[in-house]
Each structure stands twice: as structure tokens, then as C-alpha cells.
mmCIF file of C-alpha atoms in Angstrom:
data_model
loop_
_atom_site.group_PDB
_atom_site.id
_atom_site.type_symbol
_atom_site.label_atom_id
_atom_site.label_comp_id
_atom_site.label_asym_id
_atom_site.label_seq_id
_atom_site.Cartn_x
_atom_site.Cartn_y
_atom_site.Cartn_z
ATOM 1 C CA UNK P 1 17.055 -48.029 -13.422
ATOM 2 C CA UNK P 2 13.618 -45.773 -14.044
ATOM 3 C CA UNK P 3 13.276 -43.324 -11.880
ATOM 4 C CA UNK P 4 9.883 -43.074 -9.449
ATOM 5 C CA UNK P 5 8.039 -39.803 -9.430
ATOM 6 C CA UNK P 6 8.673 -39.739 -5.886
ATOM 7 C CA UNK P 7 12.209 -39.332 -7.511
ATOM 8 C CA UNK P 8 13.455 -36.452 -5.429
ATOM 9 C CA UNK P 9 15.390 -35.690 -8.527
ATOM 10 C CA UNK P 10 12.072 -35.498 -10.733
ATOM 11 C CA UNK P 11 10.327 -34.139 -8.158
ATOM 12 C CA UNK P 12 12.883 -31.050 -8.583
ATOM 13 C CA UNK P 13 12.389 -31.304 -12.353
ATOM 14 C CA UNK P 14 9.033 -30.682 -12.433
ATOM 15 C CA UNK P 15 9.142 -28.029 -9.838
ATOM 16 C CA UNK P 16 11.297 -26.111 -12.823
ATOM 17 C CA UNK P 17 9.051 -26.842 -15.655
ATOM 18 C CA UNK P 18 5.889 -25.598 -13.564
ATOM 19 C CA UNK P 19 7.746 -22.881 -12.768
ATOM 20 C CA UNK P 20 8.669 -21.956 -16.475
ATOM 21 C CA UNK P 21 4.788 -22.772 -16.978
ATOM 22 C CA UNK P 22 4.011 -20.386 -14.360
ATOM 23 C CA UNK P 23 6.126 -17.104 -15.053
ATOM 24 C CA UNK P 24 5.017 -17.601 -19.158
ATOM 25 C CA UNK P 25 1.321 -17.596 -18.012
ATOM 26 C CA UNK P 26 1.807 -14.494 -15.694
ATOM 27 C CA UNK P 27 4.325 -13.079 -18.896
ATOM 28 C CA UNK P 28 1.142 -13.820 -20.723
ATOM 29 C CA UNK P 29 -1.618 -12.407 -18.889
ATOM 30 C CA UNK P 30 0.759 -9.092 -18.344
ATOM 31 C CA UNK P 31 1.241 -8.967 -22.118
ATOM 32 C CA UNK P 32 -2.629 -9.182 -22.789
ATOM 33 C CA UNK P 33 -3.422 -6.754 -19.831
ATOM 34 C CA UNK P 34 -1.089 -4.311 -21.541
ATOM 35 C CA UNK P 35 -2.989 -4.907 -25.251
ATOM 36 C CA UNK P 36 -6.109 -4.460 -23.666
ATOM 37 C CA UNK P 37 -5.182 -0.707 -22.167
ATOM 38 C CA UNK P 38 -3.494 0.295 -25.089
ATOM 39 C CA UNK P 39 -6.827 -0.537 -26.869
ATOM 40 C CA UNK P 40 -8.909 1.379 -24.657
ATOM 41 C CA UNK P 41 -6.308 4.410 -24.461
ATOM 42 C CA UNK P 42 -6.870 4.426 -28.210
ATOM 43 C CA UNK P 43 -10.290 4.460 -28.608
ATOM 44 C CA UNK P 44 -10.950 7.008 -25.516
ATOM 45 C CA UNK P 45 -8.298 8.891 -27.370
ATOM 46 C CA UNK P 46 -10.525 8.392 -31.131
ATOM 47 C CA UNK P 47 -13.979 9.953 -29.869
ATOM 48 C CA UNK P 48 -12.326 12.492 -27.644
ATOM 49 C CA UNK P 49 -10.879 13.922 -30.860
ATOM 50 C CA UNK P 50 -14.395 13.500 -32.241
ATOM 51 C CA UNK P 51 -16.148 15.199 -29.580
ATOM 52 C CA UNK P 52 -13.263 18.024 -29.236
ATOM 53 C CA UNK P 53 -13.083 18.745 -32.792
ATOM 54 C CA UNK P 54 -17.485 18.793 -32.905
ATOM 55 C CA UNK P 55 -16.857 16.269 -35.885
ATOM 56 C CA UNK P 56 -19.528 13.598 -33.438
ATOM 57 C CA UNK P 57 -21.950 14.982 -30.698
ATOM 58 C CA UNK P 58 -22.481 12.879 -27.457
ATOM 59 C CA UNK P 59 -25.284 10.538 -29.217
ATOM 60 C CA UNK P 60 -23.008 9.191 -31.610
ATOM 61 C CA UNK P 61 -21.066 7.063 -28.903
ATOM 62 C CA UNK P 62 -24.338 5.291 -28.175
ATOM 63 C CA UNK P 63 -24.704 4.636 -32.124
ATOM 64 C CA UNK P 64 -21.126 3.157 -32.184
ATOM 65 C CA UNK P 65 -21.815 1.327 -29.133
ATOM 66 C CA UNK P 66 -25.075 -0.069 -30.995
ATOM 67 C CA UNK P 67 -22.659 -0.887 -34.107
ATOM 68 C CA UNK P 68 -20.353 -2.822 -32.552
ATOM 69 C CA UNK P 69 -22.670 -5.222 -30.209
ATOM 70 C CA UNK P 70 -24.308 -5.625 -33.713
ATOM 71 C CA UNK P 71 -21.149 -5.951 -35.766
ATOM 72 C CA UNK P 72 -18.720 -7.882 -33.477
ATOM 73 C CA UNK P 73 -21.212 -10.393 -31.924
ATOM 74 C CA UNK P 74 -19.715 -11.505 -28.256
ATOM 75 C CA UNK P 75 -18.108 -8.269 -27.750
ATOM 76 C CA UNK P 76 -17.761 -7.081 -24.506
ATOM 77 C CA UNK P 77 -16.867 -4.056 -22.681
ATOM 78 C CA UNK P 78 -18.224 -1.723 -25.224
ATOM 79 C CA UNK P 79 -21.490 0.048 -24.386
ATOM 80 C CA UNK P 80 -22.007 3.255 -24.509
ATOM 81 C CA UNK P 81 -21.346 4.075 -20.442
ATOM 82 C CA UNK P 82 -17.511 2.115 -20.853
ATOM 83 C CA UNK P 83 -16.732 3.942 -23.803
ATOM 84 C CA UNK P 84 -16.910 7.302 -22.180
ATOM 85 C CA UNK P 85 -15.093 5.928 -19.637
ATOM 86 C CA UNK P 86 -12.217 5.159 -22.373
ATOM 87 C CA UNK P 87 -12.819 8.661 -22.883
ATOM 88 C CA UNK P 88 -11.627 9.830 -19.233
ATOM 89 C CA UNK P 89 -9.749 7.526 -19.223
ATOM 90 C CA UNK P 90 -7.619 9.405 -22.311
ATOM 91 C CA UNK P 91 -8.642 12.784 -21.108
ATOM 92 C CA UNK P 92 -6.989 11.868 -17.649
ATOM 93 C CA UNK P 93 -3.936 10.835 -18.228
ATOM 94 C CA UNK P 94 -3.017 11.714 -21.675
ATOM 95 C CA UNK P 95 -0.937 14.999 -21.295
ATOM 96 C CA UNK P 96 0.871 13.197 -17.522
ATOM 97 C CA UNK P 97 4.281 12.106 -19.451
ATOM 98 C CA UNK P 98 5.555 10.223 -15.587
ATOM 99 C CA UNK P 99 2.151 8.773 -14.856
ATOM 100 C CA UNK P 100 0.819 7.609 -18.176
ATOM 101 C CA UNK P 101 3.112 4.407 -18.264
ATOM 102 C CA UNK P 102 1.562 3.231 -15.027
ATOM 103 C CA UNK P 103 -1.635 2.702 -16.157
ATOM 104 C CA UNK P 104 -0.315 0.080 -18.508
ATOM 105 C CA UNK P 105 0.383 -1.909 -15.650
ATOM 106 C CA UNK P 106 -2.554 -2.161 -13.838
ATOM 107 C CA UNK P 107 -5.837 -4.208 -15.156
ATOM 108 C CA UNK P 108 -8.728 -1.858 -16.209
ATOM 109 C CA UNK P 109 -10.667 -2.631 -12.813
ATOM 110 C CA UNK P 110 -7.964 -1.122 -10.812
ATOM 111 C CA UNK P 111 -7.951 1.889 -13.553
ATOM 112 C CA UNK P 112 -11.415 2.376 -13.162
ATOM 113 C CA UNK P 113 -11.574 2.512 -9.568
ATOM 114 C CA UNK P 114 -8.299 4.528 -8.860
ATOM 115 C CA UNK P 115 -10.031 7.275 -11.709
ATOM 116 C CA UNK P 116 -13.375 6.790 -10.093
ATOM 117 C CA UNK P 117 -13.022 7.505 -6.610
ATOM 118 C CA UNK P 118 -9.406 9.714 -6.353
ATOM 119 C CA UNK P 119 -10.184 13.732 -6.347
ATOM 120 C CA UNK P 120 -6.785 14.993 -7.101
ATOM 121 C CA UNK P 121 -4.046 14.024 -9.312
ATOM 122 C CA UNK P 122 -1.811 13.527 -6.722
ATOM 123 C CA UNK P 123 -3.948 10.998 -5.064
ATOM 124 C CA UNK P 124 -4.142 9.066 -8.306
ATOM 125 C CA UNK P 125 -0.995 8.771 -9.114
ATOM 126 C CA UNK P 126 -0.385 7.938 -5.310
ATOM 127 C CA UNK P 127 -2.690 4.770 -5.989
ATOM 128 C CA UNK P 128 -1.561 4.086 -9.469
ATOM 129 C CA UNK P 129 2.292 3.305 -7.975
ATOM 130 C CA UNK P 130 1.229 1.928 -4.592
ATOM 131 C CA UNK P 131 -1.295 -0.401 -6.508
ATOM 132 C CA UNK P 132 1.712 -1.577 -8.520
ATOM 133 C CA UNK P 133 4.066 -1.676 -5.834
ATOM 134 C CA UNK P 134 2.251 -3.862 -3.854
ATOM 135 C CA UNK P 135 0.210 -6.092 -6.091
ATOM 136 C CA UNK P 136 -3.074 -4.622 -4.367
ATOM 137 C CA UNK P 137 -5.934 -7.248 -5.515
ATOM 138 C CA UNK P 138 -9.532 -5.714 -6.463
ATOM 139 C CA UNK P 139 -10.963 -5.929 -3.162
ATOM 140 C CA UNK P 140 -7.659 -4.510 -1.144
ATOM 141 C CA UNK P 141 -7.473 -1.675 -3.466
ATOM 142 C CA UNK P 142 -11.147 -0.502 -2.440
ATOM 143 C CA UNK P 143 -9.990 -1.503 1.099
ATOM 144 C CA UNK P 144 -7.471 0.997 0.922
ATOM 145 C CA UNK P 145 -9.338 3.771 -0.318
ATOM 146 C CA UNK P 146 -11.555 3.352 2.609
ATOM 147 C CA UNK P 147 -9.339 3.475 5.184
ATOM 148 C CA UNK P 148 -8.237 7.005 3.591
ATOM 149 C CA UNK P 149 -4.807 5.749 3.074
ATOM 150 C CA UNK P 150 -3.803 8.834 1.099
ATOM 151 C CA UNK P 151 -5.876 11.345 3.176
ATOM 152 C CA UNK P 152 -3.682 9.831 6.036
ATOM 153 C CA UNK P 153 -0.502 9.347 4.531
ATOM 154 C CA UNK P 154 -0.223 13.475 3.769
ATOM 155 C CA UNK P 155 -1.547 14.925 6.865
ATOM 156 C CA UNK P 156 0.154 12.625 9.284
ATOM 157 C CA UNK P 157 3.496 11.205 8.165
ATOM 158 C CA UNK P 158 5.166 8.280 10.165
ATOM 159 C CA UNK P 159 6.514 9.639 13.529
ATOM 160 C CA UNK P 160 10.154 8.059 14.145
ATOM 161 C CA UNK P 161 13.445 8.793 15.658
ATOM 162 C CA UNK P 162 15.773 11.112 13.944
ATOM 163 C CA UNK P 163 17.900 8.073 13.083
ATOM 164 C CA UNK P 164 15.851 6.163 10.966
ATOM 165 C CA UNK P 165 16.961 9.184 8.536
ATOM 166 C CA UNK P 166 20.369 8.288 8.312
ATOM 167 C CA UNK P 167 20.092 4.328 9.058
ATOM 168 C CA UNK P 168 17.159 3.770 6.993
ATOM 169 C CA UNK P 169 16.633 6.606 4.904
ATOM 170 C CA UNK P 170 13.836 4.666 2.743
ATOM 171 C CA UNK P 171 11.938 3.703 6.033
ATOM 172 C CA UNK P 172 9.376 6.625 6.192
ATOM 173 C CA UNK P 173 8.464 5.414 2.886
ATOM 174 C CA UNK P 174 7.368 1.926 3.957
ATOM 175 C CA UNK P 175 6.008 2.553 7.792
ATOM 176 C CA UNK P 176 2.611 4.398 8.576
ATOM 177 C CA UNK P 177 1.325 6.439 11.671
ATOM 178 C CA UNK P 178 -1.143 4.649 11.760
ATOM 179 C CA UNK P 179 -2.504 0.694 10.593
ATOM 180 C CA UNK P 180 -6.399 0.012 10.271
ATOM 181 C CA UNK P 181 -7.129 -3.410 11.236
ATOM 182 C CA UNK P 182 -11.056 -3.950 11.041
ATOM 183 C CA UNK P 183 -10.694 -7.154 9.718
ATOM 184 C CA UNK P 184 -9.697 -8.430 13.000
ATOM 185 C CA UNK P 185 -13.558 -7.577 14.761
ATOM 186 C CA UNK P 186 -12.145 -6.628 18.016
ATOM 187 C CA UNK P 187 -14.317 -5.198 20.797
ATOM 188 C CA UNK P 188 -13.947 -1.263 22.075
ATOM 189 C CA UNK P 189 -12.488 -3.298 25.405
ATOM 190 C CA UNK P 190 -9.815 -5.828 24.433
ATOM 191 C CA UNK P 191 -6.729 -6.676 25.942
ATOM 192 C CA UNK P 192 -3.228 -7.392 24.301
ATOM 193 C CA UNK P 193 -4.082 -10.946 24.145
ATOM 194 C CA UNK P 194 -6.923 -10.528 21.928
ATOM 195 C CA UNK P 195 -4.848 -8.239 19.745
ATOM 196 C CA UNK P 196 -1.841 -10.563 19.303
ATOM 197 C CA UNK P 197 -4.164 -13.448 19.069
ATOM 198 C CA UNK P 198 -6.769 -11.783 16.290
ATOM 199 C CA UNK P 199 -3.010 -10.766 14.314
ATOM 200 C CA UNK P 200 -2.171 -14.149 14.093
ATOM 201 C CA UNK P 201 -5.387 -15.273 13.210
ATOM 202 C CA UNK P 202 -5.653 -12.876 10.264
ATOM 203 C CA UNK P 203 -1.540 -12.685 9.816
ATOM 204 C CA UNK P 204 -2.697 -12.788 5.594
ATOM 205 C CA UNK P 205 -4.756 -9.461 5.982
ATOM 206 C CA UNK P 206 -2.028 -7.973 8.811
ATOM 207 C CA UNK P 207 0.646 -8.528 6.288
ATOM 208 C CA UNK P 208 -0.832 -7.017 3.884
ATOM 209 C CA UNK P 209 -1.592 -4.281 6.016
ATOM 210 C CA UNK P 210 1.898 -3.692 6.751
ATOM 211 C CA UNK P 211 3.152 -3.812 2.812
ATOM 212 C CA UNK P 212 4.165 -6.382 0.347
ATOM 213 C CA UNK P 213 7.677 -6.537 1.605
ATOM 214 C CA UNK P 214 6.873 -7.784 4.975
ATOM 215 C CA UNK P 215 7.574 -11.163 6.067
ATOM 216 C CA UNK P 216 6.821 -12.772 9.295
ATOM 217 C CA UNK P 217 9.307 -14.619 11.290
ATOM 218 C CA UNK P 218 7.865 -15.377 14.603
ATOM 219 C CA UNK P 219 5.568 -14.528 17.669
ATOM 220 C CA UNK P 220 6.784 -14.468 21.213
ATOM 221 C CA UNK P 221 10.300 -14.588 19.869
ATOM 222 C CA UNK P 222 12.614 -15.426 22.434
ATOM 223 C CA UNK P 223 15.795 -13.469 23.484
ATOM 224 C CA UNK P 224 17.812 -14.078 25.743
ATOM 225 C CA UNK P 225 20.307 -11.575 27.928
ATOM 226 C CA UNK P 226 22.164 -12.020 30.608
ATOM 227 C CA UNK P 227 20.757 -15.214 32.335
ATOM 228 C CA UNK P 228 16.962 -13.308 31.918
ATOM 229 C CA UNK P 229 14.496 -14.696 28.828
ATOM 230 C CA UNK P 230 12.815 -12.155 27.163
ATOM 231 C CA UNK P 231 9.613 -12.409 24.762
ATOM 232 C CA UNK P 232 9.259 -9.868 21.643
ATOM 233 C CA UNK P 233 5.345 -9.523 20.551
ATOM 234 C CA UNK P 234 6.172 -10.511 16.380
ATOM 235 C CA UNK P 235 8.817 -10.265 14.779
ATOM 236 C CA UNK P 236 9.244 -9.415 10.963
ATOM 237 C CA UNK P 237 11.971 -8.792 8.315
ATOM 238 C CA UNK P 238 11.609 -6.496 5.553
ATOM 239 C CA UNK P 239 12.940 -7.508 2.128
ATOM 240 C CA UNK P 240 13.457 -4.188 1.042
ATOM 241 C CA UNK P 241 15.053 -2.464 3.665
ATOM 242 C CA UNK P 242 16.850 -5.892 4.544
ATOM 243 C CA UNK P 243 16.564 -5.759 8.232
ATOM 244 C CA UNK P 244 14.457 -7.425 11.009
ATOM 245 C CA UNK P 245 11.392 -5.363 12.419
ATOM 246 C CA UNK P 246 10.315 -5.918 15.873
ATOM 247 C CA UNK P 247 6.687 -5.303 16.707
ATOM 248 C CA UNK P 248 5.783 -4.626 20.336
ATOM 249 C CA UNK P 249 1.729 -3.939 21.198
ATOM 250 C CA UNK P 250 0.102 -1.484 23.431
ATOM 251 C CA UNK P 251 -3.480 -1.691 23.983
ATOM 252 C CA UNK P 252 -3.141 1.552 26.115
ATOM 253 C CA UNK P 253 -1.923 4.970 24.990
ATOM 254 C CA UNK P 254 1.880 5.413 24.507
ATOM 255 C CA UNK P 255 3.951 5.806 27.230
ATOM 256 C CA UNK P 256 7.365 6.987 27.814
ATOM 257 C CA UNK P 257 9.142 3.980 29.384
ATOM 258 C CA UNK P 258 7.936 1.825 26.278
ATOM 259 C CA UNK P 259 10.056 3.368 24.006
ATOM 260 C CA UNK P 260 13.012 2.044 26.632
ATOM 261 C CA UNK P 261 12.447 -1.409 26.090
ATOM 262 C CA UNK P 262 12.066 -1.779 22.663
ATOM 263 C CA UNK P 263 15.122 -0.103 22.276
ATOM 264 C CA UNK P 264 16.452 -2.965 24.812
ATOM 265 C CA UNK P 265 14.912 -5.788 22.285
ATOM 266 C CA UNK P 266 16.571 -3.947 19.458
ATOM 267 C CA UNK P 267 19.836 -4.050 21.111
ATOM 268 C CA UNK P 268 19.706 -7.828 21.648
ATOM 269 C CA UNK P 269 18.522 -8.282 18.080
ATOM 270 C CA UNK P 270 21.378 -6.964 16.659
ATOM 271 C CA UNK P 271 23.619 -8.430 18.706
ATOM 272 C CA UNK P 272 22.483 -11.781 18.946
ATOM 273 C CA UNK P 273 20.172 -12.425 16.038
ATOM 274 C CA UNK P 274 20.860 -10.070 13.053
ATOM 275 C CA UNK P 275 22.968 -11.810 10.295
ATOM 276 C CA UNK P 276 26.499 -9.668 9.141
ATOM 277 C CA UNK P 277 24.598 -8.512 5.903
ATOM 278 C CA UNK P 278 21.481 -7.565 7.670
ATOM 279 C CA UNK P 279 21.242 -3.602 8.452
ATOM 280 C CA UNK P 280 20.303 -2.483 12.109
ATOM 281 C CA UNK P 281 16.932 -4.164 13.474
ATOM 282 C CA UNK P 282 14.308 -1.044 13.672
ATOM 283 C CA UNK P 283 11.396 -1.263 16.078
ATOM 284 C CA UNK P 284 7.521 -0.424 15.786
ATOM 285 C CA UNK P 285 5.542 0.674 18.891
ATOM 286 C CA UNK P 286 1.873 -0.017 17.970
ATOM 287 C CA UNK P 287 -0.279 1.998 20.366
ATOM 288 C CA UNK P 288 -4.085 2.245 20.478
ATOM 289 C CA UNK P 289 -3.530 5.930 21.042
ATOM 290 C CA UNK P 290 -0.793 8.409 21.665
ATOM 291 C CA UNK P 291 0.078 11.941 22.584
ATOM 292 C CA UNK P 292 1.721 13.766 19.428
ATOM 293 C CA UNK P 293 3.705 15.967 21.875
ATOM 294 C CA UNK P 294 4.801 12.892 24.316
ATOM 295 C CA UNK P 295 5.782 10.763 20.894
ATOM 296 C CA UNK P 296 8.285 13.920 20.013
ATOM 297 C CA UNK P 297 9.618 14.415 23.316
ATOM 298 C CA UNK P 298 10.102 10.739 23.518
ATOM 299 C CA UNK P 299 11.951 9.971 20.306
ATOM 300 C CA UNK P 300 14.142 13.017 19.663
ATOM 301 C CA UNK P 301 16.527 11.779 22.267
ATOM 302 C CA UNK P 302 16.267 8.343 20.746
ATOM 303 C CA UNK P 303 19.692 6.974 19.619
ATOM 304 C CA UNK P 304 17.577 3.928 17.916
ATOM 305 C CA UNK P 305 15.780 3.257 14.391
ATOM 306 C CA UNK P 306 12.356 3.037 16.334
ATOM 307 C CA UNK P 307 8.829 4.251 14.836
ATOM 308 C CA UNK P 308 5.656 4.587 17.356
ATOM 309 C CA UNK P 309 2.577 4.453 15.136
ATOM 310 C CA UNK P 310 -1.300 3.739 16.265
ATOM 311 C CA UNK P 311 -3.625 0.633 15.201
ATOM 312 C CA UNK P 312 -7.235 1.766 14.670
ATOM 313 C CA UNK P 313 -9.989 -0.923 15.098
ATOM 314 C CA UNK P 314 -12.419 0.928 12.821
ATOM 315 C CA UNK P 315 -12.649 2.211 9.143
ATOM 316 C CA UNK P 316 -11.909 6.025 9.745
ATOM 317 C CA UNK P 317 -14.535 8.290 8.680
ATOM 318 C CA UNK P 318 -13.106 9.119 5.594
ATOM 319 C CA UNK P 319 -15.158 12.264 4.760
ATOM 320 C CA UNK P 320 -13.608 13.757 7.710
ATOM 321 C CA UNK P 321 -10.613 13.104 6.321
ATOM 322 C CA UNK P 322 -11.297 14.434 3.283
ATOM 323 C CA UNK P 323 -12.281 17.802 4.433
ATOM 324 C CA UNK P 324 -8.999 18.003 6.513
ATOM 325 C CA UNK P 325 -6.927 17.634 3.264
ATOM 326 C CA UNK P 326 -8.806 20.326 1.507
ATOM 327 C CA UNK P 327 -7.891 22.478 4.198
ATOM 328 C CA UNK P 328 -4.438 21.436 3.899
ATOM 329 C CA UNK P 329 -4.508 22.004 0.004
ATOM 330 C CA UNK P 330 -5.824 25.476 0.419
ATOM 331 C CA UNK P 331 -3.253 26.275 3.103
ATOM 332 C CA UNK P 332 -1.631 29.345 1.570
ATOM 333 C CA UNK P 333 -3.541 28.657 -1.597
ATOM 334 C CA UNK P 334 -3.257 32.525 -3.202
ATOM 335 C CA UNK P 335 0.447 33.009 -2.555
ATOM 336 C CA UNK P 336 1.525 29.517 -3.282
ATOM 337 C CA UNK P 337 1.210 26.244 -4.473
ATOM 338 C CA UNK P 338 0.803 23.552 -1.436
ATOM 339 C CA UNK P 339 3.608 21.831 -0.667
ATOM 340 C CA UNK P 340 1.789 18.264 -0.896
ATOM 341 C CA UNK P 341 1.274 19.409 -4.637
ATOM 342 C CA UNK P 342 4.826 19.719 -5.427
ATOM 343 C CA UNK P 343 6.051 16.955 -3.477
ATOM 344 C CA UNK P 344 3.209 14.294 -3.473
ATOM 345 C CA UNK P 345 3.505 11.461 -0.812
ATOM 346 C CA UNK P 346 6.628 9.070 -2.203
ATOM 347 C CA UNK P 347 5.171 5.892 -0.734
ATOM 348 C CA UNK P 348 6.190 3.716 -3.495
#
């Protein structure tokens, strides 16, 4: 009897030859990304040892870039402006044994923005392994840079209970004090209806937002104590840490008594929804503002993984926030190095 190819049978046998199509393609396109860096590590390396050694001055890289548009007809990439760049590029990273490898693995756009627009080494290499970690495209990679996601990430850390140390220890790694979601166009008045709704709406950009590992699971998600129903905001699970994240939103500053019930949600999540290989549920508290003194009073006594963190409808100014981490760099500057330069942000 010949098989259909409504076949369910085929229909799973071509599934696994597209997908053998499909991971030799991305193989493919990795392996020819990786070419292409090496080639432009080696010739930035090439005419910085020119230059260095005063065997070429500066107008020679415009002849070469003259020779080869004349001598390798359709080449791109390889005027005189991209070949210094090769040349910081090399200069940049060459003598970095840790970060050096991570170039390799990003495409030259995301090189040249991360080396254009970073100011310190630490916020490079910050970029380089978030960039890889989350599979940033073009545009989200620029996105990030303006929300001053590094700026942010040093001077104000996640705020959480003290239990998310020892129940989630990678947690502060993943979670943010604070989430920028412009995308969503919302008005300086808006209510939590036009925040959950605008989420959903843009659940693609929220997502990414929150991080790669992120996956949504439901909004309005039902629980159910006692003979009472009970509605969580959204509800996520995170791949990595391998445990469900419940998202509860405040259009208002943070208050106290919040804290109380999503510790109540959390409690009915692990009893009655968590799966046995699933770690403890942790909560987010997503706040349009909050008092940094009533957010430590409020979760030191907190027996539960729970994070309060702020959503900001705007792009922050991030020259402002630039300035502030200058002053943090030069905090002690004479008698020591700053801490953030020994022990850069680990977000990866």
C-alpha cells in the first residue's frame, strides 16, 4: 500500500530530514561566520604589525584598499575605513586570552557595534557573552545598549530575598531591577489592564526582555485554595533554572502587603502545580516604582525565592547613566582598583 503524504508516518519523516537540513545550514553559516573573523583578525593583525613596526604609514591602507577592489573584482568589505576597523578590531582583543574566543562567535555586525559603542573592557566583554548567551539579533543588541543594560546591571543589582541565594543561587544572574518596555507605547497614566494587555500584545519583545530562557505558560492562571479561585498576572518557567516564575504587576509603587501575596501564589504553586523535578516556584513583583529602603525592609524577613524589580516605560537617559558609572569606577580610584573591575557583572 503507498503511503499518502498526509502519512502521519511521512509526515514525521520529513520533519527529521528538515531538521537535519536545518541544523547543517545553521552548522554551516556558524562555520563560515567563524572563517570570516578569523580572516579579519588576521589581516587587522597584518597592518597593525605594519603600522607598529613603521614598515607602512597610515596611507598605505588606502593603497591596499585601492589594490584589492582593483585586484579581487566583487570584493567586499575591504575599503580603507573597514580595514582599520580589522585593525581595532586586533588591537582590542588580541592580548584578552578569556575574551578573544568570543568574538569568534558573534557575526562582524555584532563585533562592530559591541567595539563601537562599549567604553570599558568590562562592558565589552559583558556584551560579547550576553550577545551569545541570548542570541541577541542586530536590532536587540542596539536595543540593549540603549536601555543602558550594563550601566544598570552594575550600579543596581537585582533586589531579592536572602533565599534566592541558597534556592537559586544562579537567579541574580538571570533577573534585573529593573525591565524597559518602550515597545509597548504606554501612556504616563495607565492602569494594570493596559499593562497586562500591551505584554501580551508584544509577549515576542517581553520575552525577550526577560532573557532567552523564558517561556510563557499562561495569563490569569488560575489557582485554586481552599474553596477560593485565585488569578496570577503571567506565569513563566525558566529553562535554566528549571522552575516556574510567577509575575504579579503593580502600576503603583511597591507596597508592603504585596510581597504577602505573592508569597501566597508561590505557596500554591508549589504545592499544587510544580512537577517533582521542578525546583521551588520564585516570584517577580514588577512595580512602576519602589522605595529602596521599603524593598529591604520588606524582603529580609522573606522566607520565599521572591525578587521585586521596576518596569520603566521609557528608554533611560543613558548619558546619565553613564556619568553615574564613572563615578562608581573612580570610587576609591588611587588606593584601589574598583570592585566592578575585578569582578565584572556575571550575567551570562
Amino acid at each position: 500500500m503507498t503511503k499518502t503524504s498526509n502519512d502521519p508516518g511521512l509526515q514525521t519523516s520529513f520533519t527529521e530530514v528538515a531538521l537535519l537540513i536545518s541544523g547543517a545550514r545553521q552548522r554551516a553559516a556558524q562555520a563560515v561566520n567563524t572563517q570570516l573573523i578569523e580572516l579579519y583578525w588576521q589581516v587587522g593583525q597584518y597592518i597593525c604589525k605594519k603600522l607598529e613596526s613603521a614598515e607602512w604609514g597610515e596611507g598605505v591602507v588606502a593603497d591596499l584598499a585601492a589594490y584589492l577592489a582593483k585586484h579581487q573584482p566583487g570584493l567586499r568589505g575591504f575599503t580603507r575605513a573597514s580595514l582599520f576597523r580589522m585593525r581595532q578590531f586586533y588591537k582590542t582583543y588580541h592580548q584578552d586570552e578569556l575574551v578573544a574566543p568570543l568574538v569568534r562567535q558573534l557575526p562582524w555586525t555584532h563585533n562592530l557595534i559591541i567595539l563601537g559603542q562599549s567604553k570599558r573592557p568590562e562592558e565589552r566583554e559583558f556584551y560579547l557573552r550576553m550577545a551569545i548567551r541570548e542570541q541577541w539579533s542586530k536590532r536587540e543588541l542596539e536595543r540593549q545598549f540603549k536601555t543602558a543594560l550594563f550601566e544598570r546591571t552594575v550600579l543596581e543589582p537585582a533586589k531579592s530575598t536572602p533565599s534566592i541565594a541558597t534556592t537559586h543561587p544562579a537567579a541574580l544572574d538571570v533577573f534585573r531591577d529593573a525591565y524597559v518596555v518602550e515597545f509597548l507605547g504606554l501612556p504616563n497614566k495607565h492602569g494594570e489592564a493596559d499593562l497586562h494587555a500591551g505584554l501580551l500584545l508584544r509577549l515576542k519583545d517581553f520575552l525577550a526582555e526577560l532573557g532567552r530562557d523564558f517561556c510563557f505558560v499562561g495569563s490569569q492562571y488560575p489557582l485554586q485554595v481552599g474553596h477560593r479561585d485565585f488569578t496570577l498576572d503571567l506565569l513563566f518557567f525558566h529553562r535554566g533554572l528549571n522552575c516556574l516564575v510567577a509575575l504579579e504587576l503593580k502600576v503603583g509603587r511597591f507596597e508592603p502587603e504585596y510581597l504577602g501575596k505573592l508569597e501566597f501564589y508561590l505557596e500554591a504553586l508549589d504545592r499544587d502545580v510544580r512537577k517533582p523535578h521542578e525546583n521551588p516556584a520564585i516570584g517577580v513583583l514588577l512595580c512602576a516604582s519602589s522605595d529602596d529602603e521599603v524593598v529591604e525592609y520588606a524582603l529580609n524577613r522573606s522566607l520565599s525565592p521572591a525578587l521585586i524589580a521596576e518596569y520603566q516605560t521609557q528608554l533611560p537617559d543613558k548619558r546619565l547613566w553613564q556619568a553615574k558609572l564613572q563615578e562608581f569606577f573612580n570610587l576609591d580610584a588611587p588606593c584601589a582598583e574598583p570592585q566592578a573591575t575585578k569582578n565584572p557583572p556575571k550575567r551570562v
